[in-house]
CSV table of C-alpha atoms and ligand atoms in Angstrom, one decimal:
chain,number,residue,atom,x,y,z
A,1,UNK,CA,-149.5,19.1,-32.6
A,2,UNK,CA,-151.1,20.6,-35.6
A,3,UNK,CA,-152.9,23.9,-35.0
A,4,UNK,CA,-156.6,23.6,-35.9
A,5,UNK,CA,-157.7,27.0,-34.8
A,6,UNK,CA,-156.6,28.6,-38.1
A,7,UNK,CA,-157.9,26.8,-41.2
A,8,UNK,CA,-155.5,25.9,-43.9
A,9,UNK,CA,-156.4,27.7,-47.1
A,10,UNK,CA,-155.3,25.0,-49.5
A,11,UNK,CA,-156.0,27.0,-52.6
A,12,UNK,CA,-153.1,29.3,-51.9
A,13,UNK,CA,-150.6,26.8,-53.3
A,14,UNK,CA,-151.9,26.7,-56.9
A,15,UNK,CA,-152.0,30.5,-56.9
A,16,UNK,CA,-148.4,30.6,-55.8
A,17,UNK,CA,-147.3,28.0,-58.3
A,18,UNK,CA,-149.0,29.9,-61.1
A,19,UNK,CA,-147.1,33.1,-60.1
A,20,UNK,CA,-143.9,31.2,-60.1
A,21,UNK,CA,-144.6,29.8,-63.6
A,22,UNK,CA,-145.1,33.3,-64.8
A,23,UNK,CA,-141.7,34.3,-63.4
A,24,UNK,CA,-140.1,31.2,-65.0
A,25,UNK,CA,-141.6,32.2,-68.4
A,26,UNK,CA,-140.2,35.7,-68.0
A,27,UNK,CA,-136.8,34.3,-67.2
A,28,UNK,CA,-137.0,32.0,-70.2
A,29,UNK,CA,-136.7,28.8,-68.1
A,30,UNK,CA,-138.5,25.5,-68.6
A,31,UNK,CA,-138.3,24.5,-65.0
A,32,UNK,CA,-137.0,25.5,-61.6
A,33,UNK,CA,-135.3,23.1,-59.1
A,34,UNK,CA,-136.3,24.4,-55.7
A,35,UNK,CA,-133.9,23.5,-52.9
A,36,UNK,CA,-134.7,26.0,-50.2
A,37,UNK,CA,-137.0,24.3,-47.6
A,38,UNK,CA,-138.9,27.6,-46.8
A,39,UNK,CA,-139.5,28.1,-50.5
A,40,UNK,CA,-140.7,24.5,-50.8
A,41,UNK,CA,-143.0,25.0,-47.9
A,42,UNK,CA,-144.4,28.2,-49.4
A,43,UNK,CA,-145.1,26.6,-52.7
A,44,UNK,CA,-146.5,23.3,-51.5
A,45,UNK,CA,-147.2,23.3,-47.8
A,46,UNK,CA,-144.6,20.6,-47.1
A,47,UNK,CA,-142.8,21.3,-43.8
A,48,UNK,CA,-140.3,18.4,-43.7
A,49,UNK,CA,-136.6,18.7,-43.6
A,50,UNK,CA,-135.6,16.8,-46.7
A,51,UNK,CA,-137.1,17.6,-50.1
A,52,UNK,CA,-136.4,18.7,-53.7
A,53,UNK,CA,-139.1,20.4,-55.8
A,54,UNK,CA,-139.3,20.6,-59.5
A,55,UNK,CA,-141.7,23.1,-61.0
A,56,UNK,CA,-142.4,23.1,-64.8
A,57,UNK,CA,-145.2,24.8,-66.8
A,58,UNK,CA,-147.3,21.7,-66.4
A,59,UNK,CA,-146.6,20.2,-63.0
A,60,UNK,CA,-144.9,20.4,-59.6
A,61,UNK,CA,-143.2,17.3,-58.3
A,62,UNK,CA,-141.9,17.0,-54.8
A,63,UNK,CA,-139.3,14.4,-53.9
A,64,UNK,CA,-138.9,13.4,-50.3
A,65,UNK,CA,-137.9,10.4,-48.3
A,66,UNK,CA,-139.7,7.5,-46.6
A,67,UNK,CA,-139.8,9.3,-43.2
A,68,UNK,CA,-142.3,11.8,-44.6
A,69,UNK,CA,-144.5,9.5,-46.6
A,70,UNK,CA,-147.5,10.1,-44.3
A,71,UNK,CA,-146.8,13.7,-43.5
A,72,UNK,CA,-146.5,14.7,-47.1
A,73,UNK,CA,-149.9,13.3,-47.9
A,74,UNK,CA,-151.4,15.3,-45.1
A,75,UNK,CA,-149.7,18.6,-46.0
A,76,UNK,CA,-149.8,18.6,-49.8
A,77,UNK,CA,-152.8,19.7,-51.9
A,78,UNK,CA,-153.6,18.4,-55.4
A,79,UNK,CA,-151.4,20.9,-57.1
A,80,UNK,CA,-148.2,19.0,-56.3
A,81,UNK,CA,-147.3,15.4,-57.0
A,82,UNK,CA,-145.2,13.4,-54.6
A,83,UNK,CA,-142.3,11.0,-55.2
A,84,UNK,CA,-141.1,9.1,-52.1
A,85,UNK,CA,-137.5,8.2,-52.7
A,86,UNK,CA,-136.0,5.2,-50.8
A,87,UNK,CA,-132.4,5.8,-51.8
A,88,UNK,CA,-131.4,9.4,-52.6
A,89,UNK,CA,-133.5,12.4,-53.6
A,90,UNK,CA,-130.9,13.2,-56.3
A,91,UNK,CA,-131.1,9.8,-58.0
A,92,UNK,CA,-134.9,10.2,-57.9
A,93,UNK,CA,-134.4,13.6,-59.5
A,94,UNK,CA,-132.5,12.2,-62.5
A,95,UNK,CA,-135.2,9.5,-63.0
A,96,UNK,CA,-138.0,12.1,-62.8
A,97,UNK,CA,-136.3,14.7,-65.1
A,98,UNK,CA,-135.4,11.9,-67.6
A,99,UNK,CA,-139.1,11.2,-68.0
A,100,UNK,CA,-140.2,14.8,-68.6
A,101,UNK,CA,-140.2,16.0,-72.1
A,102,UNK,CA,-139.6,19.5,-73.3
A,103,UNK,CA,-137.5,20.6,-70.4
A,104,UNK,CA,-134.0,21.8,-71.3
A,105,UNK,CA,-133.3,25.0,-69.4
A,106,UNK,CA,-133.6,24.5,-65.7
A,107,UNK,CA,-133.1,27.2,-63.1
A,108,UNK,CA,-131.5,26.4,-59.7
A,109,UNK,CA,-131.5,28.5,-56.6
A,110,UNK,CA,-128.0,29.8,-56.4
A,111,UNK,CA,-128.3,31.0,-52.8
A,112,UNK,CA,-129.6,27.6,-51.7
A,113,UNK,CA,-127.4,25.0,-53.3
A,114,UNK,CA,-124.2,23.7,-51.7
A,115,UNK,CA,-121.3,23.3,-54.0
A,116,UNK,CA,-121.4,19.5,-53.6
A,117,UNK,CA,-125.0,19.5,-55.0
A,118,UNK,CA,-124.0,22.0,-57.7
A,119,UNK,CA,-121.4,19.5,-58.8
A,120,UNK,CA,-124.1,16.9,-59.2
A,121,UNK,CA,-126.0,19.2,-61.6
A,122,UNK,CA,-122.8,19.4,-63.8
A,123,UNK,CA,-122.1,15.7,-63.6
A,124,UNK,CA,-125.2,13.5,-63.4
A,125,UNK,CA,-127.4,16.4,-64.7
A,126,UNK,CA,-125.1,17.3,-67.6
A,127,UNK,CA,-127.8,16.7,-70.3
A,128,UNK,CA,-129.8,19.7,-69.0
A,129,UNK,CA,-128.8,23.3,-69.2
A,130,UNK,CA,-128.6,24.7,-65.6
A,131,UNK,CA,-129.1,28.4,-65.0
A,132,UNK,CA,-128.5,30.3,-61.7
A,133,UNK,CA,-131.5,32.2,-60.4
A,134,UNK,CA,-132.0,34.3,-57.3
A,135,UNK,CA,-135.0,35.3,-55.3
A,136,UNK,CA,-137.7,34.0,-57.8
A,137,UNK,CA,-139.7,32.5,-54.9
A,138,UNK,CA,-138.5,34.9,-52.2
A,139,UNK,CA,-140.0,37.7,-54.3
A,140,UNK,CA,-143.4,36.0,-54.2
A,141,UNK,CA,-143.1,35.5,-50.5
A,142,UNK,CA,-142.7,39.2,-49.7
A,143,UNK,CA,-146.4,39.9,-50.0
A,144,UNK,CA,-148.5,37.9,-47.5
A,145,UNK,CA,-151.9,36.5,-48.1
A,146,UNK,CA,-154.7,36.2,-45.5
A,147,UNK,CA,-153.7,32.8,-44.2
A,148,UNK,CA,-150.1,33.9,-43.8
A,149,UNK,CA,-151.1,37.0,-42.0
A,150,UNK,CA,-153.2,35.0,-39.6
A,151,UNK,CA,-150.2,32.8,-38.7
A,152,UNK,CA,-148.0,35.9,-38.2
A,153,UNK,CA,-150.6,37.6,-36.0
A,154,UNK,CA,-150.9,34.4,-33.9
A,155,UNK,CA,-147.1,34.2,-33.6
A,156,UNK,CA,-147.1,37.8,-32.4
A,157,UNK,CA,-149.8,37.2,-29.8
A,158,UNK,CA,-148.0,34.1,-28.5
A,159,UNK,CA,-144.8,36.1,-28.2
A,160,UNK,CA,-146.5,39.0,-26.4
A,161,UNK,CA,-148.4,36.7,-24.0
A,162,UNK,CA,-145.1,35.0,-23.2
A,163,UNK,CA,-143.4,38.3,-22.5
A,164,UNK,CA,-146.3,39.5,-20.3
A,165,UNK,CA,-145.8,36.3,-18.2
A,166,UNK,CA,-142.1,36.6,-18.1
A,167,UNK,CA,-141.6,40.2,-17.1
A,168,UNK,CA,-142.9,39.8,-13.4
A,169,UNK,CA,-140.3,37.0,-13.0
A,170,UNK,CA,-137.2,38.9,-14.1
A,171,UNK,CA,-135.1,40.4,-11.3
A,172,UNK,CA,-131.5,41.1,-10.3
A,173,UNK,CA,-129.6,37.9,-9.5
A,174,UNK,CA,-130.9,35.8,-12.4
A,175,UNK,CA,-128.6,35.0,-15.3
A,176,UNK,CA,-129.4,35.9,-18.8
A,177,UNK,CA,-129.7,32.2,-19.7
A,178,UNK,CA,-132.3,31.7,-16.9
A,179,UNK,CA,-134.3,34.6,-18.2
A,180,UNK,CA,-134.1,33.2,-21.7
A,181,UNK,CA,-135.3,29.8,-20.3
A,182,UNK,CA,-138.3,31.4,-18.5
A,183,UNK,CA,-139.3,33.3,-21.7
A,184,UNK,CA,-138.8,30.2,-23.9
A,185,UNK,CA,-140.9,28.1,-21.6
A,186,UNK,CA,-143.7,30.6,-21.7
A,187,UNK,CA,-143.4,30.7,-25.5
A,188,UNK,CA,-143.8,27.0,-25.7
A,189,UNK,CA,-146.7,27.0,-23.2
A,190,UNK,CA,-148.5,29.7,-25.2
A,191,UNK,CA,-148.3,27.6,-28.4
A,192,UNK,CA,-145.0,28.4,-30.1
A,193,UNK,CA,-144.0,25.5,-32.4
A,194,UNK,CA,-140.3,26.5,-32.4
A,195,UNK,CA,-138.0,29.4,-31.7
A,196,UNK,CA,-137.3,31.5,-34.9
A,197,UNK,CA,-133.8,32.2,-33.6
A,198,UNK,CA,-132.0,31.7,-30.2
A,199,UNK,CA,-133.6,34.1,-27.8
A,200,UNK,CA,-131.5,37.1,-27.1
A,201,UNK,CA,-131.2,38.3,-23.5
A,202,UNK,CA,-128.5,40.9,-23.2
A,203,UNK,CA,-128.0,42.8,-19.9
A,204,UNK,CA,-125.8,45.7,-18.7
A,205,UNK,CA,-123.0,46.5,-21.0
A,206,UNK,CA,-123.8,43.4,-23.1
A,207,UNK,CA,-127.0,45.1,-24.3
A,208,UNK,CA,-124.6,47.2,-26.5
A,209,UNK,CA,-124.1,44.0,-28.7
A,210,UNK,CA,-127.0,44.1,-31.2
A,211,UNK,CA,-126.9,40.3,-31.7
A,212,UNK,CA,-125.8,39.1,-28.3
A,213,UNK,CA,-126.6,35.6,-27.2
A,214,UNK,CA,-127.9,35.0,-23.7
A,215,UNK,CA,-124.9,34.3,-21.4
A,216,UNK,CA,-124.2,33.4,-17.8
A,217,UNK,CA,-124.0,37.1,-16.8
A,218,UNK,CA,-126.0,37.8,-13.7
A,219,UNK,CA,-128.5,40.7,-13.9
A,220,UNK,CA,-127.7,43.6,-11.6
A,221,UNK,CA,-129.8,46.5,-10.4
A,222,UNK,CA,-129.4,49.4,-12.8
A,223,UNK,CA,-128.9,47.2,-15.9
A,224,UNK,CA,-130.6,47.5,-19.2
A,225,UNK,CA,-132.1,44.1,-20.2
A,226,UNK,CA,-132.8,43.7,-23.8
A,227,UNK,CA,-135.0,40.8,-24.9
A,228,UNK,CA,-135.2,40.0,-28.6
A,229,UNK,CA,-137.2,36.9,-29.4
A,230,UNK,CA,-140.2,35.5,-31.3
A,231,UNK,CA,-142.7,32.7,-31.7
A,232,UNK,CA,-143.6,30.4,-34.6
A,233,UNK,CA,-147.1,29.5,-35.7
A,234,UNK,CA,-148.0,27.5,-38.8
A,235,UNK,CA,-144.3,27.9,-39.7
A,236,UNK,CA,-144.5,31.8,-39.6
A,237,UNK,CA,-142.4,33.9,-37.3
A,238,UNK,CA,-142.8,36.9,-35.1
A,239,UNK,CA,-139.8,39.0,-34.0
A,240,UNK,CA,-140.0,41.4,-31.1
A,241,UNK,CA,-137.6,43.4,-29.0
A,242,UNK,CA,-138.2,45.2,-25.8
A,243,UNK,CA,-135.6,46.8,-23.5
A,244,UNK,CA,-136.2,47.1,-19.7
A,245,UNK,CA,-134.3,48.5,-16.8
A,246,UNK,CA,-133.8,46.6,-13.6
A,247,UNK,CA,-134.7,49.0,-10.8
A,248,UNK,CA,-134.8,52.8,-11.5
A,249,UNK,CA,-133.6,54.1,-14.8
A,250,UNK,CA,-131.0,56.9,-14.7
A,251,UNK,CA,-131.7,60.1,-16.6
A,252,UNK,CA,-129.1,59.0,-19.2
A,253,UNK,CA,-130.8,55.7,-19.7
A,254,UNK,CA,-134.2,57.4,-20.0
A,255,UNK,CA,-132.8,59.9,-22.6
A,256,UNK,CA,-131.5,57.2,-24.8
A,257,UNK,CA,-134.6,55.0,-24.4
A,258,UNK,CA,-136.9,57.9,-25.3
A,259,UNK,CA,-134.9,58.6,-28.5
A,260,UNK,CA,-135.2,55.0,-29.6
A,261,UNK,CA,-138.8,54.9,-28.8
A,262,UNK,CA,-139.5,58.1,-30.7
A,263,UNK,CA,-137.5,56.7,-33.7
A,264,UNK,CA,-139.7,53.6,-33.5
A,265,UNK,CA,-142.9,55.5,-33.3
A,266,UNK,CA,-142.0,57.8,-36.1
A,267,UNK,CA,-140.8,55.1,-38.5
A,268,UNK,CA,-143.5,52.6,-37.8
A,269,UNK,CA,-146.1,55.3,-38.4
A,270,UNK,CA,-144.5,56.7,-41.5
A,271,UNK,CA,-143.7,53.7,-43.7
A,272,UNK,CA,-146.0,53.6,-46.7
A,273,UNK,CA,-146.7,51.5,-49.7
A,274,UNK,CA,-144.6,52.8,-52.5
A,275,UNK,CA,-141.8,54.1,-50.2
A,276,UNK,CA,-138.4,52.6,-50.8
A,277,UNK,CA,-136.6,50.6,-48.1
A,278,UNK,CA,-134.0,53.3,-48.0
A,279,UNK,CA,-136.6,56.0,-47.3
A,280,UNK,CA,-138.2,54.0,-44.5
A,281,UNK,CA,-134.8,53.4,-42.9
A,282,UNK,CA,-134.1,57.2,-43.2
A,283,UNK,CA,-137.1,58.1,-41.1
A,284,UNK,CA,-135.6,56.5,-38.0
A,285,UNK,CA,-131.9,57.2,-38.9
A,286,UNK,CA,-132.4,60.9,-39.5
A,287,UNK,CA,-134.1,61.3,-36.2
A,288,UNK,CA,-131.4,59.4,-34.3
A,289,UNK,CA,-128.8,61.3,-36.2
A,290,UNK,CA,-130.4,64.6,-35.3
A,291,UNK,CA,-130.4,63.6,-31.6
A,292,UNK,CA,-126.6,63.1,-31.8
A,293,UNK,CA,-126.5,59.3,-31.8
A,294,UNK,CA,-126.2,58.5,-35.5
A,295,UNK,CA,-123.0,56.6,-35.1
A,296,UNK,CA,-124.6,54.4,-32.5
A,297,UNK,CA,-127.3,53.0,-34.8
A,298,UNK,CA,-125.2,50.7,-36.9
A,299,UNK,CA,-127.7,48.3,-38.4
A,300,UNK,CA,-130.6,48.5,-40.7
A,301,UNK,CA,-134.1,49.6,-39.6
A,302,UNK,CA,-135.8,46.3,-40.4
A,303,UNK,CA,-136.6,43.2,-42.5
A,304,UNK,CA,-139.5,41.2,-43.7
A,305,UNK,CA,-140.8,38.3,-41.6
A,306,UNK,CA,-142.6,35.2,-42.7
A,307,UNK,CA,-141.6,31.6,-43.0
A,308,UNK,CA,-138.1,32.9,-42.1
A,309,UNK,CA,-137.4,35.5,-39.5
A,310,UNK,CA,-135.2,37.5,-41.8
A,311,UNK,CA,-136.6,37.7,-45.3
A,312,UNK,CA,-137.2,40.2,-48.1
A,313,UNK,CA,-137.8,43.1,-48.1
A,314,UNK,CA,-135.2,44.9,-46.2
A,315,UNK,CA,-135.5,48.4,-44.8
A,316,UNK,CA,-132.0,49.5,-45.3
A,317,UNK,CA,-129.8,52.4,-46.6
A,318,UNK,CA,-129.1,50.5,-49.9
A,319,UNK,CA,-132.6,49.3,-50.8
A,320,UNK,CA,-134.2,51.3,-53.7
A,321,UNK,CA,-137.1,49.0,-54.4
A,322,UNK,CA,-140.5,50.2,-53.3
A,323,UNK,CA,-142.6,48.6,-50.5
A,324,UNK,CA,-145.9,46.9,-51.4
A,325,UNK,CA,-149.2,46.3,-49.6
A,326,UNK,CA,-149.2,42.9,-47.8
A,327,UNK,CA,-145.6,43.1,-46.7
A,328,UNK,CA,-144.9,42.5,-43.0
A,329,UNK,CA,-141.7,44.1,-41.8
A,330,UNK,CA,-139.9,44.8,-38.5
A,331,UNK,CA,-139.1,48.3,-37.4
A,332,UNK,CA,-136.2,48.1,-35.0
A,333,UNK,CA,-134.2,51.2,-34.3
A,334,UNK,CA,-131.5,50.9,-31.7
A,335,UNK,CA,-128.7,52.9,-30.0
A,336,UNK,CA,-125.7,51.0,-28.8
A,337,UNK,CA,-122.8,52.5,-26.7
A,338,UNK,CA,-119.9,50.1,-26.1
A,339,UNK,CA,-119.2,49.6,-22.4
A,340,UNK,CA,-122.5,51.4,-21.4
A,341,UNK,CA,-125.3,49.5,-22.9
A,342,UNK,CA,-127.9,49.6,-25.6
A,343,UNK,CA,-131.6,49.9,-26.4
A,344,UNK,CA,-133.6,48.5,-29.2
A,345,UNK,CA,-137.4,48.5,-29.6
A,346,UNK,CA,-138.7,46.2,-32.4
A,347,UNK,CA,-142.2,46.0,-33.6
A,348,UNK,CA,-143.8,44.1,-36.5
A,349,UNK,CA,-145.7,46.2,-39.0
A,350,UNK,CA,-148.2,45.3,-41.8
A,351,UNK,CA,-148.2,47.6,-44.9
A,352,UNK,CA,-151.6,48.1,-46.4
A,353,UNK,CA,-153.0,50.6,-48.9
A,354,UNK,CA,-154.7,52.3,-45.8
A,355,UNK,CA,-151.3,52.8,-44.2
A,356,UNK,CA,-149.1,50.9,-41.8
A,357,UNK,CA,-150.7,48.8,-39.1
A,358,UNK,CA,-148.5,48.0,-36.1
A,359,UNK,CA,-149.3,44.4,-35.3
A,360,UNK,CA,-147.4,44.2,-32.0
A,361,UNK,CA,-149.2,45.7,-29.1
A,362,UNK,CA,-146.8,45.3,-26.1
A,363,UNK,CA,-146.3,48.8,-24.6
A,364,UNK,CA,-143.2,50.7,-25.8
A,365,UNK,CA,-143.0,52.9,-22.7
A,366,UNK,CA,-139.9,52.3,-20.5
A,367,UNK,CA,-140.7,49.6,-18.0
A,368,UNK,CA,-138.7,49.5,-14.8
A,369,UNK,CA,-138.6,46.0,-13.3
B,1,ZN,ZN1,-135.6,40.7,-33.3
B,2,ZN,ZN1,-135.6,41.6,-36.3
């Protein structure tokens, strides 16, 4: 069901298309063929699963199929024209492009075009000059507008409400899959449209796998239980991790937990507009290193969230580009010790000129279940 509590700001799409046209002009392109569905959604509002989008200096034309004929009318504003194709989107594309004058150099999204479709460009589309592009739309997506932020904040509040309802129901004797099912049911009941990724429930020594899937392992007293999950609202994702202990935590568990929590608090409070992704990552990494667990923090500090759960920018050792106001990123330090267990605490943080604002509010203190 469509959410009506947050009004759609239809004017956002013309603004985004204008920004893309500026980027096309800088790249010396006459048009862009957009094949990434999240990018199409960002530029037009269309949320269906089959579409191509052609953006030129003068117009944006979305090609989709008969199944979406009604939906596309509801979702698109006046800035995009629609073609409903009854056979294939690709044959419709050649007809459309053949009728457009002044378009020779067309960019395609090299990260979002299967080789079979690339072959179509070279064969049926041989009369145009195809140029690979990367991240033209993704770059625009990094900075969120007010309507996007509202969706992300709602996705966060849904996820946190679901977690609050789930925690009292988690106990020794349940399997990880059962816990995932309880959490996912509460996510749905709280209004999540989808799951941004398969809910991670990792217990005991499995919590040392940073991207474990929920399994049939039975929770035992003394286990760490790591829950990494999110909600989706208006197409926008949240991404949260909390780690709990079943029963009383040992001193060793508490020591590791407190280091991760302090790394989270330090980094989420320190990230600033203008800082590089590398410098943000270093805040948590240097602290964990100084505590003697540097080798046990093997992944990056965080990533952007939006229409996809992992999107630009990244907070990682190799990223030299600066962060901007309006970006929403995760901050998720962790310590993982094979055979023993792991802890990760992940929050979602908005960067603004006034400083970072942690959007997640679920307590970070160690919670014994
Ligand atoms: Zn996560
Ligand atoms: Zn994440």
